[in-house]
Short mmCIF file of C-alpha atoms in Angstrom, two decimals:
data_model
loop_
_atom_site.label_atom_id
_atom_site.label_comp_id
_atom_site.label_asym_id
_atom_site.label_seq_id
_atom_site.Cartn_x
_atom_site.Cartn_y
_atom_site.Cartn_z
CA MET A 267 62.91 43.95 101.54
CA THR A 268 65.40 44.24 104.41
CA GLU A 269 65.81 47.31 106.59
CA VAL A 270 69.21 47.95 105.07
CA GLU A 271 67.82 47.60 101.54
CA THR A 272 64.97 50.07 102.48
CA LYS A 273 67.49 52.52 103.81
CA LEU A 274 69.66 52.34 100.66
CA GLN A 275 66.82 52.66 98.15
CA GLN A 276 66.65 56.02 96.26
CA ARG A 277 63.45 57.68 95.34
CA ALA A 278 63.22 56.53 91.74
CA GLY A 279 62.90 59.28 89.14
CA VAL A 280 63.40 62.23 91.56
CA VAL A 281 67.14 62.91 92.16
CA HIS A 282 70.43 61.02 92.08
CA VAL A 283 72.96 61.85 94.82
CA VAL A 284 76.63 62.29 93.64
CA THR A 285 79.18 61.95 96.38
CA SER A 286 82.88 62.09 96.66
CA LEU A 287 84.45 60.56 99.80
CA ARG A 288 87.34 61.77 101.88
CA VAL A 289 89.24 59.50 104.25
CA ASP A 290 91.66 60.67 106.99
CA VAL A 291 93.99 58.47 108.93
CA ILE A 292 93.58 59.72 112.49
CA ASP A 293 95.68 57.14 114.33
CA GLY A 294 98.41 54.55 113.49
CA PRO A 295 101.65 54.51 111.48
CA ASP A 296 100.08 56.57 108.63
CA ARG A 297 98.56 59.22 110.82
CA GLY A 298 97.87 62.44 109.00
CA ALA A 299 97.47 60.77 105.59
CA THR A 300 94.32 61.91 103.71
CA ILE A 301 92.82 61.17 100.26
CA THR A 302 89.79 62.22 98.36
CA GLY A 303 88.21 59.81 95.88
CA GLY A 304 84.97 59.03 94.17
CA ASP A 305 81.93 57.36 95.76
CA THR A 306 83.93 54.19 96.53
CA ILE A 307 87.23 53.92 98.46
CA SER A 308 89.03 50.74 99.40
CA VAL A 309 91.74 50.55 102.20
CA GLY A 310 94.50 47.99 102.68
CA THR A 311 98.23 47.39 102.27
CA ALA A 312 98.02 46.33 98.63
CA ARG A 313 99.12 49.00 96.16
CA ASP A 314 95.93 49.15 94.13
CA ASN A 315 93.79 50.35 97.11
CA ALA A 316 92.64 53.90 97.02
CA LEU A 317 94.18 54.40 100.44
CA VAL A 318 97.35 52.34 100.97
CA VAL A 319 98.54 51.96 104.53
CA GLY A 320 101.80 50.60 105.89
CA ASP A 321 100.32 49.01 109.06
CA PHE A 322 101.22 45.30 109.05
CA THR A 323 98.11 44.49 111.11
CA VAL A 324 95.99 45.73 108.17
CA SER A 325 95.02 43.17 105.49
CA ARG A 326 95.92 43.59 101.82
CA TYR A 327 92.29 44.44 101.01
CA HIS A 328 90.88 45.33 104.40
CA LEU A 329 87.62 47.24 103.75
CA GLU A 330 85.64 49.13 101.20
CA ALA A 331 83.45 52.28 101.75
CA VAL A 332 80.71 53.29 99.45
CA ALA A 333 78.73 56.50 99.58
CA GLN A 334 74.99 55.86 99.98
CA PRO A 335 72.05 58.21 100.32
CA GLY A 336 71.61 57.04 103.96
CA GLY A 337 75.28 57.26 104.99
CA ILE A 338 78.46 55.38 104.16
CA LEU A 339 78.33 51.67 103.60
CA VAL A 340 81.41 50.00 105.10
CA THR A 341 82.19 46.39 104.08
CA ASP A 342 85.05 44.28 105.62
CA LEU A 343 86.65 42.29 102.92
CA GLY A 344 87.36 39.16 104.98
CA SER A 345 90.25 40.82 106.90
CA THR A 346 92.38 38.98 109.36
CA ASN A 347 92.06 41.36 112.27
CA GLY A 348 88.58 42.70 111.53
CA THR A 349 86.91 46.12 111.21
CA TYR A 350 85.56 47.88 114.28
CA VAL A 351 83.31 50.84 115.18
CA GLY A 352 84.19 51.31 118.80
CA ALA A 353 84.10 47.87 120.42
CA VAL A 354 81.74 46.48 117.86
CA ARG A 355 83.16 44.28 114.99
CA ILE A 356 81.39 44.94 111.75
CA GLU A 357 81.17 42.94 108.53
CA ARG A 358 78.78 45.28 106.63
CA ALA A 359 77.19 48.39 108.16
CA ILE A 360 75.94 51.83 107.22
CA VAL A 361 77.66 54.52 109.33
CA PRO A 362 77.21 58.35 109.33
CA PRO A 363 79.97 60.58 107.96
CA GLY A 364 82.56 61.28 110.64
CA THR A 365 82.48 57.85 112.29
CA ALA A 366 85.84 56.50 113.43
CA ILE A 367 86.67 53.14 112.14
CA THR A 368 89.49 50.87 113.41
CA LEU A 369 91.30 48.33 111.30
CA GLY A 370 94.29 46.65 112.93
CA GLY A 371 96.43 49.32 114.58
CA THR A 372 95.03 52.11 112.36
CA THR A 373 92.01 54.31 112.82
CA ILE A 374 90.42 56.16 109.91
CA ARG A 375 87.45 58.47 109.40
CA PHE A 376 85.31 58.85 106.33
CA ASP A 377 83.56 62.10 105.44
CA ASP A 378 81.74 63.57 102.48
CA ALA A 379 84.13 65.71 100.48
CA LEU A 380 81.30 66.63 98.15
CA ARG A 381 77.66 65.67 98.00
CA ARG A 382 75.27 67.10 95.48
CA THR A 383 71.92 66.04 93.87
CA VAL A 384 71.29 65.95 90.14
CA PRO A 385 68.05 65.13 88.34
CA ALA A 386 67.52 61.39 87.85
CA SER A 387 67.61 60.31 84.24
CA THR A 388 64.40 59.20 82.60
CA GLU A 389 66.17 58.06 79.43
CA VAL A 390 66.27 54.29 78.84
CA ARG A 391 69.51 53.20 77.12
CA GLN A 392 70.48 49.86 75.62
CA LEU A 393 73.93 48.58 75.25
CA GLY A 394 74.30 45.16 73.75
CA GLY A 395 71.76 42.95 75.52
CA MET A 396 71.47 45.38 78.50
CA VAL A 397 68.70 47.83 79.12
CA ALA A 398 68.83 50.47 81.93
CA ARG A 399 68.13 53.99 83.06
CA SER A 400 69.56 53.85 86.59
CA PRO A 401 72.55 56.16 87.26
CA GLN A 402 74.70 53.14 88.28
CA MET A 403 74.07 51.25 85.00
CA LEU A 404 74.44 54.42 82.80
CA GLN A 405 77.82 55.00 84.42
CA LEU A 406 78.71 51.39 83.79
CA PHE A 407 77.80 51.79 80.08
CA ALA A 408 80.06 54.79 79.84
CA ASP A 409 82.83 52.86 81.52
CA ILE A 410 82.35 49.94 79.05
CA GLU A 411 82.54 52.26 76.04
CA ARG A 412 85.65 54.00 77.58
CA VAL A 413 87.69 50.72 78.18
CA ALA A 414 86.53 48.67 75.24
CA ALA A 415 89.01 50.20 72.81
CA THR A 416 92.03 49.33 75.10
CA PRO A 417 93.74 46.04 75.27
CA THR A 418 93.56 46.12 79.10
CA SER A 419 92.46 43.00 81.13
CA ILE A 420 89.12 43.56 82.77
CA LEU A 421 87.43 41.90 85.82
CA ILE A 422 83.72 42.04 85.98
CA VAL A 423 82.23 41.63 89.52
CA GLY A 424 78.60 41.04 90.26
CA GLU A 425 76.14 38.68 91.94
CA SER A 426 74.79 35.71 90.09
CA GLY A 427 72.22 36.76 87.47
CA THR A 428 73.24 40.38 87.12
CA GLY A 429 74.42 40.00 83.52
CA LYS A 430 78.25 39.65 83.69
CA GLU A 431 78.38 37.79 80.42
CA LEU A 432 76.35 40.56 78.71
CA VAL A 433 78.92 43.06 79.91
CA ALA A 434 81.79 40.98 78.45
CA GLU A 435 79.90 40.67 75.08
CA ALA A 436 79.35 44.51 75.13
CA ILE A 437 82.99 45.18 75.73
CA HIS A 438 84.01 42.88 72.92
CA ALA A 439 81.36 44.34 70.52
CA GLN A 440 82.49 47.86 71.26
CA SER A 441 86.15 46.98 70.67
CA GLY A 442 88.17 46.69 67.57
CA ARG A 443 88.05 42.95 68.08
CA ALA A 444 84.28 42.79 67.39
CA ARG A 445 84.66 40.75 64.21
CA ILE A 446 87.06 38.27 65.79
CA PRO A 447 85.74 35.53 68.11
CA LEU A 448 84.79 35.92 71.70
CA VAL A 449 85.55 32.54 73.30
CA THR A 450 83.94 31.75 76.69
CA ILE A 451 85.14 29.35 79.22
CA ASP A 452 83.04 28.65 82.37
CA CYS A 453 85.59 27.95 85.03
CA GLY A 454 82.98 26.74 87.47
CA ALA A 455 81.44 24.11 85.18
CA LEU A 456 84.56 22.17 84.19
CA PRO A 457 86.64 19.84 86.43
CA SER A 458 90.27 20.72 86.81
CA THR A 459 91.25 17.77 84.63
CA LEU A 460 89.60 19.36 81.65
CA LEU A 461 90.29 23.07 82.28
CA ALA A 462 93.85 23.04 81.03
CA SER A 463 92.78 21.33 77.75
CA GLU A 464 89.91 23.81 77.24
CA LEU A 465 92.04 26.81 77.95
CA PHE A 466 95.30 25.80 76.13
CA GLY A 467 94.32 22.85 73.95
CA HIS A 468 95.98 19.46 73.67
CA GLU A 469 98.04 17.45 71.22
CA ARG A 470 96.94 14.09 69.78
CA GLY A 471 97.74 11.39 72.19
CA ALA A 472 98.26 13.72 75.18
CA PHE A 473 96.01 11.65 77.24
CA THR A 474 93.55 8.75 76.88
CA GLY A 475 90.87 9.69 74.47
CA ALA A 476 92.86 12.52 72.85
CA ASP A 477 92.59 11.10 69.36
CA ARG A 478 93.13 14.47 67.58
CA MET A 479 94.68 17.87 68.20
CA HIS A 480 92.34 20.29 70.01
CA ALA A 481 92.80 24.03 69.91
CA GLY A 482 92.05 25.69 73.33
CA ALA A 483 90.21 28.96 74.07
CA PHE A 484 93.31 31.18 73.71
CA GLU A 485 94.16 29.67 70.30
CA ARG A 486 90.67 29.81 69.06
CA ALA A 487 90.26 33.43 70.05
CA GLY A 488 93.30 34.53 68.09
CA ASP A 489 93.28 38.35 68.21
CA GLY A 490 89.79 38.34 69.77
CA THR A 491 88.65 38.01 73.41
CA VAL A 492 88.86 35.19 75.95
CA PHE A 493 86.06 35.45 78.50
CA LEU A 494 86.82 33.53 81.77
CA ASP A 495 83.44 33.22 83.54
CA GLU A 496 83.32 32.37 87.27
CA ILE A 497 87.12 32.88 87.51
CA GLY A 498 86.79 32.58 91.37
CA GLU A 499 86.11 28.87 91.00
CA LEU A 500 89.49 28.30 89.30
CA PRO A 501 91.43 25.69 91.25
CA ALA A 502 94.81 26.63 92.68
CA THR A 503 96.86 24.54 90.26
CA ASP A 504 95.12 26.13 87.24
CA GLN A 505 95.57 29.61 88.77
CA VAL A 506 99.29 29.00 88.58
CA SER A 507 99.13 27.89 84.89
CA LEU A 508 96.90 30.87 83.94
CA LEU A 509 99.23 33.27 85.71
CA GLY A 510 102.16 31.93 83.64
CA VAL A 511 100.37 32.35 80.46
CA LEU A 512 99.34 35.96 81.24
CA GLU A 513 102.82 36.94 82.26
CA ARG A 514 104.70 35.24 79.36
CA ARG A 515 101.96 35.74 76.75
CA ARG A 516 102.71 32.27 75.53
CA PHE A 517 101.50 28.76 76.22
CA ARG A 518 102.05 25.14 75.27
CA ARG A 519 99.12 22.78 74.47
CA VAL A 520 98.75 19.90 76.85
CA GLY A 521 101.26 17.22 75.68
CA GLY A 522 102.95 19.67 73.32
CA THR A 523 106.55 21.14 73.14
CA GLY A 524 105.99 24.14 70.81
CA GLU A 525 104.80 27.46 72.16
CA VAL A 526 101.88 29.45 70.88
CA ASP A 527 101.73 33.23 71.30
CA VAL A 528 98.78 34.79 73.11
CA ARG A 529 97.25 37.66 71.29
CA ALA A 530 93.73 37.71 72.82
CA ARG A 531 92.45 40.08 75.32
CA VAL A 532 91.36 38.53 78.63
CA ILE A 533 88.07 39.42 80.40
CA ALA A 534 87.11 37.56 83.61
CA ALA A 535 84.02 37.58 85.74
CA THR A 536 83.11 36.39 89.22
CA ASN A 537 80.31 36.59 91.73
CA ARG A 538 82.76 36.54 94.52
CA ASP A 539 84.97 39.41 95.93
CA LEU A 540 88.31 38.21 94.91
CA ARG A 541 89.95 40.62 97.38
CA ALA A 542 88.46 38.61 100.22
CA GLU A 543 89.57 35.44 98.49
CA VAL A 544 93.15 36.86 98.28
CA ASN A 545 93.07 37.76 101.99
CA ASN A 546 92.14 34.12 102.74
CA ASN A 547 94.71 32.71 100.40
CA ARG A 548 92.12 31.07 98.13
CA PHE A 549 93.07 33.26 95.15
CA ARG A 550 96.51 34.20 94.06
CA HIS A 551 97.39 37.88 94.69
CA ASP A 552 99.56 38.14 91.55
CA LEU A 553 96.89 36.54 89.34
CA TYR A 554 94.25 39.09 90.76
CA HIS A 555 96.61 41.88 89.73
CA ARG A 556 96.88 40.55 86.25
CA LEU A 557 93.12 40.19 85.80
CA ALA A 558 91.90 43.31 87.70
CA VAL A 559 93.64 46.01 85.77
CA VAL A 560 90.21 47.50 85.32
CA VAL A 561 87.33 46.37 87.64
CA LEU A 562 83.71 46.85 86.53
CA ARG A 563 81.10 46.21 89.24
CA LEU A 564 77.52 45.26 88.34
CA PRO A 565 75.00 46.43 90.91
CA PRO A 566 72.32 43.96 92.05
CA LEU A 567 68.86 44.52 90.73
CA ARG A 568 67.50 45.46 94.20
CA ASP A 569 69.83 48.54 94.22
CA ARG A 570 68.48 49.86 90.88
CA ARG A 571 64.74 49.33 90.97
CA GLU A 572 64.19 52.02 88.35
CA ASP A 573 65.49 49.42 85.88
CA ILE A 574 62.80 46.88 86.58
CA VAL A 575 60.07 48.23 84.28
CA PRO A 576 62.37 48.90 81.34
CA LEU A 577 63.70 45.38 81.77
CA VAL A 578 60.20 43.89 81.85
CA ASP A 579 59.36 45.84 78.70
CA HIS A 580 62.52 44.53 77.04
CA PHE A 581 62.03 40.84 78.03
CA ALA A 582 58.35 40.95 77.09
CA ARG A 583 59.23 42.21 73.54
CA GLU A 584 61.94 39.49 73.26
CA LEU A 585 59.36 36.90 74.08
CA GLY A 586 56.84 38.15 71.61
CA ALA A 587 54.53 40.33 73.63
CA SER A 588 53.41 43.80 72.42
CA GLY A 589 52.39 46.91 74.24
CA PRO A 590 53.72 48.54 77.40
CA ALA A 591 54.43 46.46 80.53
CA GLU A 592 51.44 47.84 82.46
CA THR A 593 49.10 46.81 79.72
CA VAL A 594 50.59 43.37 79.38
CA PHE A 595 51.01 42.44 83.03
CA GLY A 596 48.84 44.99 84.96
CA ALA A 597 49.74 47.61 87.55
CA GLU A 598 49.39 45.14 90.50
CA VAL A 599 51.96 42.64 89.12
CA LEU A 600 54.43 45.41 88.30
CA ALA A 601 54.05 46.87 91.81
CA ARG A 602 54.67 43.44 93.25
CA TRP A 603 57.78 43.06 91.06
CA GLN A 604 59.08 46.42 92.12
CA LYS A 605 58.99 45.30 95.81
CA HIS A 606 60.51 41.87 95.29
CA PRO A 607 64.12 41.60 96.41
CA TRP A 608 65.23 39.63 93.35
CA PRO A 609 67.91 37.39 94.86
CA GLY A 610 68.47 35.92 91.31
CA ASN A 611 68.70 39.43 89.90
CA VAL A 612 67.99 40.09 86.16
CA ARG A 613 67.97 36.41 85.39
CA GLU A 614 65.22 35.83 87.86
CA LEU A 615 63.19 38.79 86.55
CA ARG A 616 63.46 37.40 82.97
CA ASN A 617 62.16 34.01 84.19
CA ALA A 618 59.32 35.71 85.99
CA VAL A 619 58.36 37.65 82.89
CA GLU A 620 58.46 34.41 80.75
CA ALA A 621 56.37 32.55 83.34
CA ALA A 622 53.83 35.33 83.50
CA LEU A 623 53.45 35.41 79.69
CA VAL A 624 53.16 31.61 79.43
CA VAL A 625 51.22 30.69 82.55
CA GLY A 626 49.74 33.95 83.74
CA PRO A 627 50.73 36.93 85.86
CA ASN A 628 50.31 35.05 89.17
CA ALA A 629 52.79 32.37 88.17
CA HIS A 630 55.93 34.02 89.54
CA LEU A 631 57.01 31.08 91.57
CA ALA A 632 60.26 32.76 92.70
CA THR A 633 58.16 35.04 95.01
CA GLY A 634 56.76 32.02 96.78
CA GLU A 635 53.37 32.39 95.21
CA PRO A 636 51.31 29.25 94.41
CA ALA A 637 52.03 27.73 91.01
CA ALA A 638 49.35 27.80 88.40
CA THR A 639 48.10 24.39 87.55
CA ALA A 640 46.83 25.15 84.06
CA ARG A 641 47.36 27.63 81.29
CA ASP A 642 44.44 29.83 80.39
CA ALA A 643 41.06 28.44 81.35
CA SER A 644 39.66 29.55 78.07
CA GLU A 645 42.01 27.42 76.13
CA PRO A 646 41.23 23.76 75.24
CA LEU A 647 42.33 21.46 78.03
CA GLY A 648 44.58 19.26 75.78
CA PRO A 649 46.29 15.98 76.63
CA TYR A 650 47.14 15.31 80.20
CA LYS A 651 50.76 14.48 79.30
CA ASP A 652 51.29 17.88 77.69
CA ALA A 653 49.56 19.82 80.44
CA ARG A 654 51.61 17.96 83.10
CA ALA A 655 54.79 18.55 81.28
CA ALA A 656 54.06 22.30 81.00
CA VAL A 657 53.50 22.69 84.70
CA VAL A 658 56.45 20.56 85.61
CA GLY A 659 58.61 22.70 83.31
CA ASP A 660 57.34 25.91 85.04
CA PHE A 661 58.17 24.44 88.45
CA GLU A 662 61.63 23.28 87.35
CA ARG A 663 62.49 26.61 85.81
CA ALA A 664 61.41 28.56 88.93
CA TYR A 665 63.04 26.10 91.35
CA LEU A 666 66.38 26.09 89.51
CA SER A 667 66.30 29.90 89.52
CA ARG A 668 65.96 30.14 93.17
CA LEU A 669 68.48 27.32 93.67
CA LEU A 670 71.12 29.15 91.66
CA ALA A 671 70.40 32.30 93.60
CA GLU A 672 70.88 30.60 96.97
CA ALA A 673 74.04 28.92 95.82
CA ASN A 674 75.46 32.15 94.29
CA GLY A 675 75.61 30.52 90.88
CA ASN A 676 77.90 27.63 92.09
CA VAL A 677 76.69 24.42 90.47
CA SER A 678 78.42 22.10 92.97
CA GLN A 679 76.85 23.98 95.92
CA ALA A 680 73.49 24.00 94.21
CA ALA A 681 73.68 20.24 93.69
CA ARG A 682 74.47 19.78 97.45
CA ILE A 683 71.49 21.96 98.40
CA ALA A 684 69.08 20.16 96.09
CA LYS A 685 70.58 16.79 97.02
CA MET A 686 70.88 15.81 93.44
CA ASP A 687 73.70 14.55 91.18
CA ARG A 688 75.73 17.43 89.67
CA SER A 689 75.53 16.09 86.12
CA HIS A 690 71.74 15.76 86.34
CA LEU A 691 71.57 19.40 87.65
CA ILE A 692 73.75 20.55 84.65
CA ASP A 693 71.41 18.80 82.23
CA LEU A 694 68.33 20.46 83.87
CA LEU A 695 69.93 23.93 83.71
CA ARG A 696 70.81 23.38 80.02
CA ARG A 697 67.28 22.12 79.24
CA HIS A 698 65.85 25.34 80.74
CA GLY A 699 68.43 27.67 79.26
CA LEU A 700 69.73 28.73 82.66
CA LYS A 701 73.41 29.58 83.19
CA ALA A 702 75.20 29.01 86.44
#
């Protein structure tokens, strides 16, 4: 665990700190402005920031501040002119309340408007395929239930492996569209040449090989939900097409002339901060506004360690084990899992649970521990071919989990790191049920 992660970690099961932040502009064109918000405040010139400033040297989405038990976590969002504490430029730092922070020609100061402690919840809740008891996730569950009934577009933001698709499925299931299809398109797994056809469909003869009409995601969804996974990977030309469809609520199939109405709700997900992508002109500002009417943020597993044991229990039951986690895996293994940083988040934890059930509790390859070379010594040895296939399968699953975590879920980047063909990597991921 890093020093920052140690500083940020709450004492599980004791208290939860509830904080409201206040930000004052102490220098610059907007001097004297002040706002009080929740535990997260963004600052920039774009109108959807909590604090909007008129300083042209400040980026659209310049920085974000989040209240933490150890101070205020300030993150620069890929701004042009940087974020400074004194003469030091920061990208991500924990600062004490009252620290003066400079962005462009503006200086601001964050303070605690309200900080109180409440008892931490011991209740384990399940929503769809998600299980949690941490305050962050229980708040997310409440947010999901609140926005599900609306037709509003939603952007889900979280690191690879945190469960963004489960959030989309929960929103759909809680909405009035639950009996209508949820159609998923993985924007990171399809080449640009196929994306338009998958999103909007194509007519027969639209291109070589189009021997029949194909209904795209928006058409198949009808009055349901279209889930655009890894929207941050969408190429620039497809961003323009998608923006046009969301604005007009109509589209044409590739090669077609007639227009089809869009009735589906749109939910998008990304492991990138699209505000930083907007600042760097890699994602369209107007498309971001269309998608991010409501933003739901999934915390990484390392920031909600009180969810680890409930998740282990949940995964073990799904995989056929019975009894509490401590009985199934032992206190030593659970303690090790509690300390692990989980770069692959919930997905990596599930793989660890599966490997421990199949190979043994010391088979969690993602922690860098040695791989088991056989199943249970009390079992018959069995054919060499089968034993070898089992060990290779365990290795592949663990390697691929770490590879995806290192590449932030980007298949192309993962293929470059592993020095393997992209199509072969996709085949391996499908074989092991891993999703990039």
